[in-house]
PDB file of C-alpha atoms in Angstrom:
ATOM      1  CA  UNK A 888       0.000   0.000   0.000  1.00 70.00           C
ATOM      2  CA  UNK A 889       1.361   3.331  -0.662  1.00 73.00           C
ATOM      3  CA  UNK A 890       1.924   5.116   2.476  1.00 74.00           C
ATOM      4  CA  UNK A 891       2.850   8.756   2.014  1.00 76.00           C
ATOM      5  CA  UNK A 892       4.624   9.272   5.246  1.00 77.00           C
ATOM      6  CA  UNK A 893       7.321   7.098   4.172  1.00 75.00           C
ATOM      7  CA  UNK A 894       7.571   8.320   0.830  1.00 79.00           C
ATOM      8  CA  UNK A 895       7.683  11.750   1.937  1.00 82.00           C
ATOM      9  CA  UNK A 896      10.890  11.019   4.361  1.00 85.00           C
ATOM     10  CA  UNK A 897      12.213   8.843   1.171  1.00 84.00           C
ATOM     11  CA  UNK A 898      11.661  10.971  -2.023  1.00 87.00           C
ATOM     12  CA  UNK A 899      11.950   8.670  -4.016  1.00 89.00           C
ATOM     13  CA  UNK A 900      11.344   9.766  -8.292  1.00 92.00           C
ATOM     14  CA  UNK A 901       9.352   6.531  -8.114  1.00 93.00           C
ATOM     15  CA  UNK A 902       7.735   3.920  -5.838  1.00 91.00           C
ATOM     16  CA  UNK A 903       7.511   0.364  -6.954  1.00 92.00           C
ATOM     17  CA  UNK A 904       4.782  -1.065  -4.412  1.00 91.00           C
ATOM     18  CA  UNK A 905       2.091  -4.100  -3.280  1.00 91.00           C
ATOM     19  CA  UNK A 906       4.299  -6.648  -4.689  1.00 90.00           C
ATOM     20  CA  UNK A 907       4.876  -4.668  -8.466  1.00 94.00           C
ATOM     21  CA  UNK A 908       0.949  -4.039  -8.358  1.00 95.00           C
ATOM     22  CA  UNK A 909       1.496  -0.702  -7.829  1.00 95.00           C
ATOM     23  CA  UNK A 910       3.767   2.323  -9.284  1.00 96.00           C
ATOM     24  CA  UNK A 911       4.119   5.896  -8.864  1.00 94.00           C
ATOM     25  CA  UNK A 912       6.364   8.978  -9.595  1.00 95.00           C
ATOM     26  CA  UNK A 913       7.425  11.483  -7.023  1.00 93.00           C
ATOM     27  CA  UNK A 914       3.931  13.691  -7.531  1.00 92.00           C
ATOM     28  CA  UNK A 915       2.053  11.075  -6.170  1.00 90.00           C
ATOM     29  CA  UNK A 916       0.353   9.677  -9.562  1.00 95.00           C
ATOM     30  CA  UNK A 917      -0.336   6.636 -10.233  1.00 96.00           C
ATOM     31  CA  UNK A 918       1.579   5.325 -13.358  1.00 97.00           C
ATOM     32  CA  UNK A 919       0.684   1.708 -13.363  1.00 98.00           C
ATOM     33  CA  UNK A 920      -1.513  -0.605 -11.140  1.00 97.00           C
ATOM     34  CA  UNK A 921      -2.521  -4.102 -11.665  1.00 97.00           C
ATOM     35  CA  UNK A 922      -5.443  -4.847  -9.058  1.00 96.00           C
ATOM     36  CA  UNK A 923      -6.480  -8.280  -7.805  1.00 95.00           C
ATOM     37  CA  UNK A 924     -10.054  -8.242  -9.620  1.00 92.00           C
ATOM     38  CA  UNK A 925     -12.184 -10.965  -8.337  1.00 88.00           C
ATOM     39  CA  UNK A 926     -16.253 -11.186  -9.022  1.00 86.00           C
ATOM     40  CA  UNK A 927     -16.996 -12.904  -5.293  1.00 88.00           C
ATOM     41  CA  UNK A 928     -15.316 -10.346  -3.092  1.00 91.00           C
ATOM     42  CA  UNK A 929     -16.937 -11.735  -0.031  1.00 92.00           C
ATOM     43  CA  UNK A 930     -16.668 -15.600  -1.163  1.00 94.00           C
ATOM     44  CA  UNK A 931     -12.303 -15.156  -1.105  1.00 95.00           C
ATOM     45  CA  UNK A 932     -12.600 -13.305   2.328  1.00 95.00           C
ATOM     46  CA  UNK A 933     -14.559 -16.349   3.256  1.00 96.00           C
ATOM     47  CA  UNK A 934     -11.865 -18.702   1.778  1.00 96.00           C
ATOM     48  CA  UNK A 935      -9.115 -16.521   3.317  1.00 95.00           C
ATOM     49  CA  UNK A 936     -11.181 -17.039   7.055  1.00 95.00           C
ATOM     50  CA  UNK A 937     -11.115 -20.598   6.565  1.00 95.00           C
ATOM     51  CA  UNK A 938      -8.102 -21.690   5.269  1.00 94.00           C
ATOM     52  CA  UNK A 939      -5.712 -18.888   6.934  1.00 93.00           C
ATOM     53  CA  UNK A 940      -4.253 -18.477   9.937  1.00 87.00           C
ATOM     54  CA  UNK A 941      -4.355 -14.583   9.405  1.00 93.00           C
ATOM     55  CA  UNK A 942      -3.780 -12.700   6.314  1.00 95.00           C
ATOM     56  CA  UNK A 943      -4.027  -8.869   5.668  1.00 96.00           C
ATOM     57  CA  UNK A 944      -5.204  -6.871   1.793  1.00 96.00           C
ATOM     58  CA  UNK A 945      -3.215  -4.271   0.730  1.00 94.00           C
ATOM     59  CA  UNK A 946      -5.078  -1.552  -1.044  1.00 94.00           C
ATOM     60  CA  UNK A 947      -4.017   1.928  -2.117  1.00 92.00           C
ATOM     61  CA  UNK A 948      -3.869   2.883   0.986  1.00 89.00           C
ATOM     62  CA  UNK A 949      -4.704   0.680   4.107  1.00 93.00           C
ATOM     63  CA  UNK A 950      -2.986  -2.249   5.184  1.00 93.00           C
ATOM     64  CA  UNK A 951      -6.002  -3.882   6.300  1.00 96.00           C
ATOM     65  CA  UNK A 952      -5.615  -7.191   8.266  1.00 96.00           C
ATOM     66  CA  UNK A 953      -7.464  -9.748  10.398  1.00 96.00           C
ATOM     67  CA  UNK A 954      -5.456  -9.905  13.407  1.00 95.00           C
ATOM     68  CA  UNK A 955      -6.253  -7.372  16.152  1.00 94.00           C
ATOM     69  CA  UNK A 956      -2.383  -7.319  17.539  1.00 94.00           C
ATOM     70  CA  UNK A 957      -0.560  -7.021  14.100  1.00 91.00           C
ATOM     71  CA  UNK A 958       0.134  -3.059  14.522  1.00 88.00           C
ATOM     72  CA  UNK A 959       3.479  -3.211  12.126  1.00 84.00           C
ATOM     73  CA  UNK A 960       3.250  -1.415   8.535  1.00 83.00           C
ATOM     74  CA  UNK A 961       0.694   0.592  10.086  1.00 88.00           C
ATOM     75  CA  UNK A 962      -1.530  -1.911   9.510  1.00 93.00           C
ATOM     76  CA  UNK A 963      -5.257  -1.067  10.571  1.00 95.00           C
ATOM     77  CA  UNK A 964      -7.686  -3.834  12.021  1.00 97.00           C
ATOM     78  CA  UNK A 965     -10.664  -4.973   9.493  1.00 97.00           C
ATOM     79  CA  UNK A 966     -12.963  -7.440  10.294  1.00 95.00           C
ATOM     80  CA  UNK A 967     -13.231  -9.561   7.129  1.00 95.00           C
ATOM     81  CA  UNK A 968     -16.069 -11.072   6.795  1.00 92.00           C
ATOM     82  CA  UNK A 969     -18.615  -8.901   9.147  1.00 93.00           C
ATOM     83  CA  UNK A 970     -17.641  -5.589   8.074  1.00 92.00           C
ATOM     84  CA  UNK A 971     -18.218  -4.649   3.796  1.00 91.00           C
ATOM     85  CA  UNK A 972     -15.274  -4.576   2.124  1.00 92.00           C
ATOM     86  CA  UNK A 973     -15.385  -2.945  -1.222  1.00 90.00           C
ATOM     87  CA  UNK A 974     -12.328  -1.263  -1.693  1.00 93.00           C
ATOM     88  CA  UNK A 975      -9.989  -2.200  -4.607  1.00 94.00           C
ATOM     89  CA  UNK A 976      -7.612  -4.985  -4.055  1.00 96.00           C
ATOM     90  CA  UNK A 977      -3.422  -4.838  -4.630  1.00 96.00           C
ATOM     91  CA  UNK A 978      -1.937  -7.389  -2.669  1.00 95.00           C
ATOM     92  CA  UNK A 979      -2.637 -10.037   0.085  1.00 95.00           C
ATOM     93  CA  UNK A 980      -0.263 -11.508   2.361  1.00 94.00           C
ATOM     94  CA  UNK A 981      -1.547 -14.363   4.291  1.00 94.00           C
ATOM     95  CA  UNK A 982      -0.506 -16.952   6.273  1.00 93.00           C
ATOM     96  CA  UNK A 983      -1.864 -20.393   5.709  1.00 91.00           C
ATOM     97  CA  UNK A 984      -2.699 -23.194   7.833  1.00 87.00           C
ATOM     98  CA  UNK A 985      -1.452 -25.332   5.433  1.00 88.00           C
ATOM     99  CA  UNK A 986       0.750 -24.359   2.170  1.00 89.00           C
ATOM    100  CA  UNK A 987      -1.360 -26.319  -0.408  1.00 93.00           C
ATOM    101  CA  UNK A 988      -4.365 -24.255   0.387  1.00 94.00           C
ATOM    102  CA  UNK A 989      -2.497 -21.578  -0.619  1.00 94.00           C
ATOM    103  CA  UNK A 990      -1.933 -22.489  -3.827  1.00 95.00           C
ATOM    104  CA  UNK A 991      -5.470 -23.971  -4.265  1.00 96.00           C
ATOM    105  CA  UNK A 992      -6.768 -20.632  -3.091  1.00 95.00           C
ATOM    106  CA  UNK A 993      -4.367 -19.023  -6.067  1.00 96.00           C
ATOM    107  CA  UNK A 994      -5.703 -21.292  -8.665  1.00 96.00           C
ATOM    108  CA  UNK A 995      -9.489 -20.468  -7.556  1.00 96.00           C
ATOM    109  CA  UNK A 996      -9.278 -17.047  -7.707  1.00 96.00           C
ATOM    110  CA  UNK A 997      -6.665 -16.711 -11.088  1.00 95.00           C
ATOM    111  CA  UNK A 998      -3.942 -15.666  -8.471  1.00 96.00           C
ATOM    112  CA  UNK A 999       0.157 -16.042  -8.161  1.00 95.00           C
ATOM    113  CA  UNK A1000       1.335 -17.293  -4.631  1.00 95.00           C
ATOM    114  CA  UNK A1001       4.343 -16.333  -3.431  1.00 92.00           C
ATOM    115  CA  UNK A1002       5.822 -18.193  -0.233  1.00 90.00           C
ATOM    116  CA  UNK A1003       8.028 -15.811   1.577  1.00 83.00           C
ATOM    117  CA  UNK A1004      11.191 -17.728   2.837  1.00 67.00           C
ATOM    118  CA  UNK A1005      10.671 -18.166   6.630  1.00 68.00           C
ATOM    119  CA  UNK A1006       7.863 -20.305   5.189  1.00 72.00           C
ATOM    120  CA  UNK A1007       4.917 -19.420   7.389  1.00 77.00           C
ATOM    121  CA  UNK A1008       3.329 -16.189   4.925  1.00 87.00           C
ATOM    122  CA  UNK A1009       3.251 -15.679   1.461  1.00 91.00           C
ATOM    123  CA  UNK A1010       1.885 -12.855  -1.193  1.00 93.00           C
ATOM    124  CA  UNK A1011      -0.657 -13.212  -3.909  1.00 95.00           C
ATOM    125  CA  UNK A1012      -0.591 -10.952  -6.907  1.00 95.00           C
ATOM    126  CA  UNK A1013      -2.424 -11.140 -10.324  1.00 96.00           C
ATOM    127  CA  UNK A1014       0.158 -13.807 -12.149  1.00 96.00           C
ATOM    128  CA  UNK A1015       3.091 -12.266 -13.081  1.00 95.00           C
ATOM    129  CA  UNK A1016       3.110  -9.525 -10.720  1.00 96.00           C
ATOM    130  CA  UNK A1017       6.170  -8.777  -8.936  1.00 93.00           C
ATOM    131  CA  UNK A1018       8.717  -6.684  -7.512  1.00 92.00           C
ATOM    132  CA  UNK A1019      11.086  -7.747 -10.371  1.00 93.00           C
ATOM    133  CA  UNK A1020       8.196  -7.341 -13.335  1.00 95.00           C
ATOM    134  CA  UNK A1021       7.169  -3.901 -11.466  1.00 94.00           C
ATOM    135  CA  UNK A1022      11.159  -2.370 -12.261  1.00 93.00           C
ATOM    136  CA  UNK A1023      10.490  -3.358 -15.786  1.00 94.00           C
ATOM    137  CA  UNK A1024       7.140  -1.703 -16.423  1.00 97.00           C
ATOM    138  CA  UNK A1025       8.648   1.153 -15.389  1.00 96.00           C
ATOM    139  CA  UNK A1026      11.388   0.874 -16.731  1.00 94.00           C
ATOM    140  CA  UNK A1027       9.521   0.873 -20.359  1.00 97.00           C
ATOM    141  CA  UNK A1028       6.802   3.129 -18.979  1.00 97.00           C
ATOM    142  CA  UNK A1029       9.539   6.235 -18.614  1.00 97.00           C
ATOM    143  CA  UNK A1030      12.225   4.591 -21.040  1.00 96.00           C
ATOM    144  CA  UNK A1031      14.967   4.408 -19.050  1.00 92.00           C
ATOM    145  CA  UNK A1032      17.490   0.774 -18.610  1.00 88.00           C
ATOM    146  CA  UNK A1033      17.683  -0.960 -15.870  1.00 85.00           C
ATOM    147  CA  UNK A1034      21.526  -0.248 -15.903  1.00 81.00           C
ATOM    148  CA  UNK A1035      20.713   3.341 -14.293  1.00 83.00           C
ATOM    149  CA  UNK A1036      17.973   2.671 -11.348  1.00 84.00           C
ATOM    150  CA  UNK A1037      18.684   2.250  -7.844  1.00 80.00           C
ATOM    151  CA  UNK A1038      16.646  -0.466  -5.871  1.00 81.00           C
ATOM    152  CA  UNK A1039      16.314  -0.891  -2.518  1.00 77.00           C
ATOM    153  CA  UNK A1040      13.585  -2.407  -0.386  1.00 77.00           C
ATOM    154  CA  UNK A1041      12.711  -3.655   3.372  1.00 73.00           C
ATOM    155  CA  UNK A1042      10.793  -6.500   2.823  1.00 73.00           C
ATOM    156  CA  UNK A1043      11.015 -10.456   1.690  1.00 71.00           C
ATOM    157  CA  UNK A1044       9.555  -9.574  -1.899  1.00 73.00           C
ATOM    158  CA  UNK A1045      12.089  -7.102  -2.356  1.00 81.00           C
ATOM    159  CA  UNK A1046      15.275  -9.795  -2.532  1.00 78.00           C
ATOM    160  CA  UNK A1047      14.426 -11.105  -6.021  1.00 81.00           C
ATOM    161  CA  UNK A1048      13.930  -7.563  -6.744  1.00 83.00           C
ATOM    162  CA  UNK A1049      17.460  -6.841  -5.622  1.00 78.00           C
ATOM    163  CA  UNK A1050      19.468  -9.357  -7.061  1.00 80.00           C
ATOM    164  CA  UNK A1051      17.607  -9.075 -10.224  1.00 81.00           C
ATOM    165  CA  UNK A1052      18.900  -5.032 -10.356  1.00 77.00           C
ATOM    166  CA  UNK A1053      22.475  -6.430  -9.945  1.00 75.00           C
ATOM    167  CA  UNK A1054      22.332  -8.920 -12.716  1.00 77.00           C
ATOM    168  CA  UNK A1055      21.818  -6.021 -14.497  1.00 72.00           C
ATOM    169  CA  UNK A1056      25.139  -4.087 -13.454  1.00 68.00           C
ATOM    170  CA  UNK A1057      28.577  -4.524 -14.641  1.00 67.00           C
ATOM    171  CA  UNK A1058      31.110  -4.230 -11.769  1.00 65.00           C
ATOM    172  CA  UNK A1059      28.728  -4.709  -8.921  1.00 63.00           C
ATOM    173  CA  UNK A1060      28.950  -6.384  -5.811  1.00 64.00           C
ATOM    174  CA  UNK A1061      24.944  -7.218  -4.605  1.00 66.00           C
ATOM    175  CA  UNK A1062      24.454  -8.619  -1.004  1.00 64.00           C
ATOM    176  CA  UNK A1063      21.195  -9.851  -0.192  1.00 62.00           C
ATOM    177  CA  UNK A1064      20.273 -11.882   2.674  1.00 58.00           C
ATOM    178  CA  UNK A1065      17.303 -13.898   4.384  1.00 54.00           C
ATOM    179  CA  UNK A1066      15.158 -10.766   5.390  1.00 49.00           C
ATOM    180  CA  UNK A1067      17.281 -10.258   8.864  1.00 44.00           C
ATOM    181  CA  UNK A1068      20.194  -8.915   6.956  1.00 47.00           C
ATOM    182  CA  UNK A1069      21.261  -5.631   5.386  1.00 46.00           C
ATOM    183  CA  UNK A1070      20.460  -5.718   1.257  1.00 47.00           C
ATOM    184  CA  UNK A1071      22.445  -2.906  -0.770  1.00 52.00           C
ATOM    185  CA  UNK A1072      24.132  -2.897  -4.154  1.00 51.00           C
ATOM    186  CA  UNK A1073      27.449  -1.459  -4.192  1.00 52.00           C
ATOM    187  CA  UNK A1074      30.371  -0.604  -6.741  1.00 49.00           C
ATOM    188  CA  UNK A1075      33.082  -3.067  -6.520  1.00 49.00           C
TER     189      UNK A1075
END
């Protein structure tokens, strides 16, 4: 979700967001989404109840989750499921009781899943949305290579985003880690 606090104290000329679903320039427009469109809103939250152990949906801008003690990412308690939601969708993280639901669940509702590497939560996107897919739409969408943009990001689907950015860079020394460690790019 975009959260303009952060971008603010970033500056960034663009933000690539939700898992790729999401990019904008510096102004705050929107340049290029990709939202989760699903006809039975209410029958996935009902999936997501059942076969999750909590999960959150990431819209433009609310972090919106099911578990009343998750405060991080500024997330804001929604309850699925009693409460209308009718908001358009970007992402969803969730964390499944069991990892073939999540791909079931993906399947279902036309959906890429995404296991994060500790294993226990994992993104869906529209298929072939990504972190990775969201550097090159932009980079077509404001014709500029890949060669010349700086990446950097603080969360698990950001690593694939990293390392992809280096492949792209002559003379470059990329350190990524498993999500506890520092990521950066640097000149060798």
């Amino acid at each position: 979700y975009y959260n303009g606090e952060y971008f603010n104290l970033i500056k960034p000329d663009y933000a690539i967001l939700n898992g790729g679903s999401l990019i904008i320039d510096k102004n705050e427009d929107i340049l290029y989404k990709s939202l989760i469109l699903v006809e039975n809103i209410d029958g996935l939250i009902e999936d997501f109840l059942k076969y999750t152990n909590n999960f959150s949906i990431q819209t433009l801008t609310d972090f919106l989750t099911n578990d009343e003690k998750y405060k991080g990412q500024n997330a804001k308690y929604f309850e699925f499921g009693k409460t209308k939601f009718d908001d358009e969708i970007y992402k969803i993280v969730a964390s499944f009781i069991n990892q073939t639901d999540a791909y079931k669940l993906a399947e279902k509702y036309h959906l890429e899943y995404v296991p994060y590497f500790n294993g226990k939560f994992g993104r869906l996107n529209n298929k072939g949305i990504s972190k990775v897919s969201g550097n090159q739409n932009l980079s077509e969408i404001i014709n500029i290579s890949l060669e010349k943009f700086i990446v950097f990001g603080d969360d698990f689907g950001d690593l694939d985003m990293i390392k992809n950015a280096c492949s792209h860079i002559k003379n470059v020394e990329c350190e990524v880690g498993n999500g506890l460690t520092v990521h950066y790019a640097r000149s060798k």
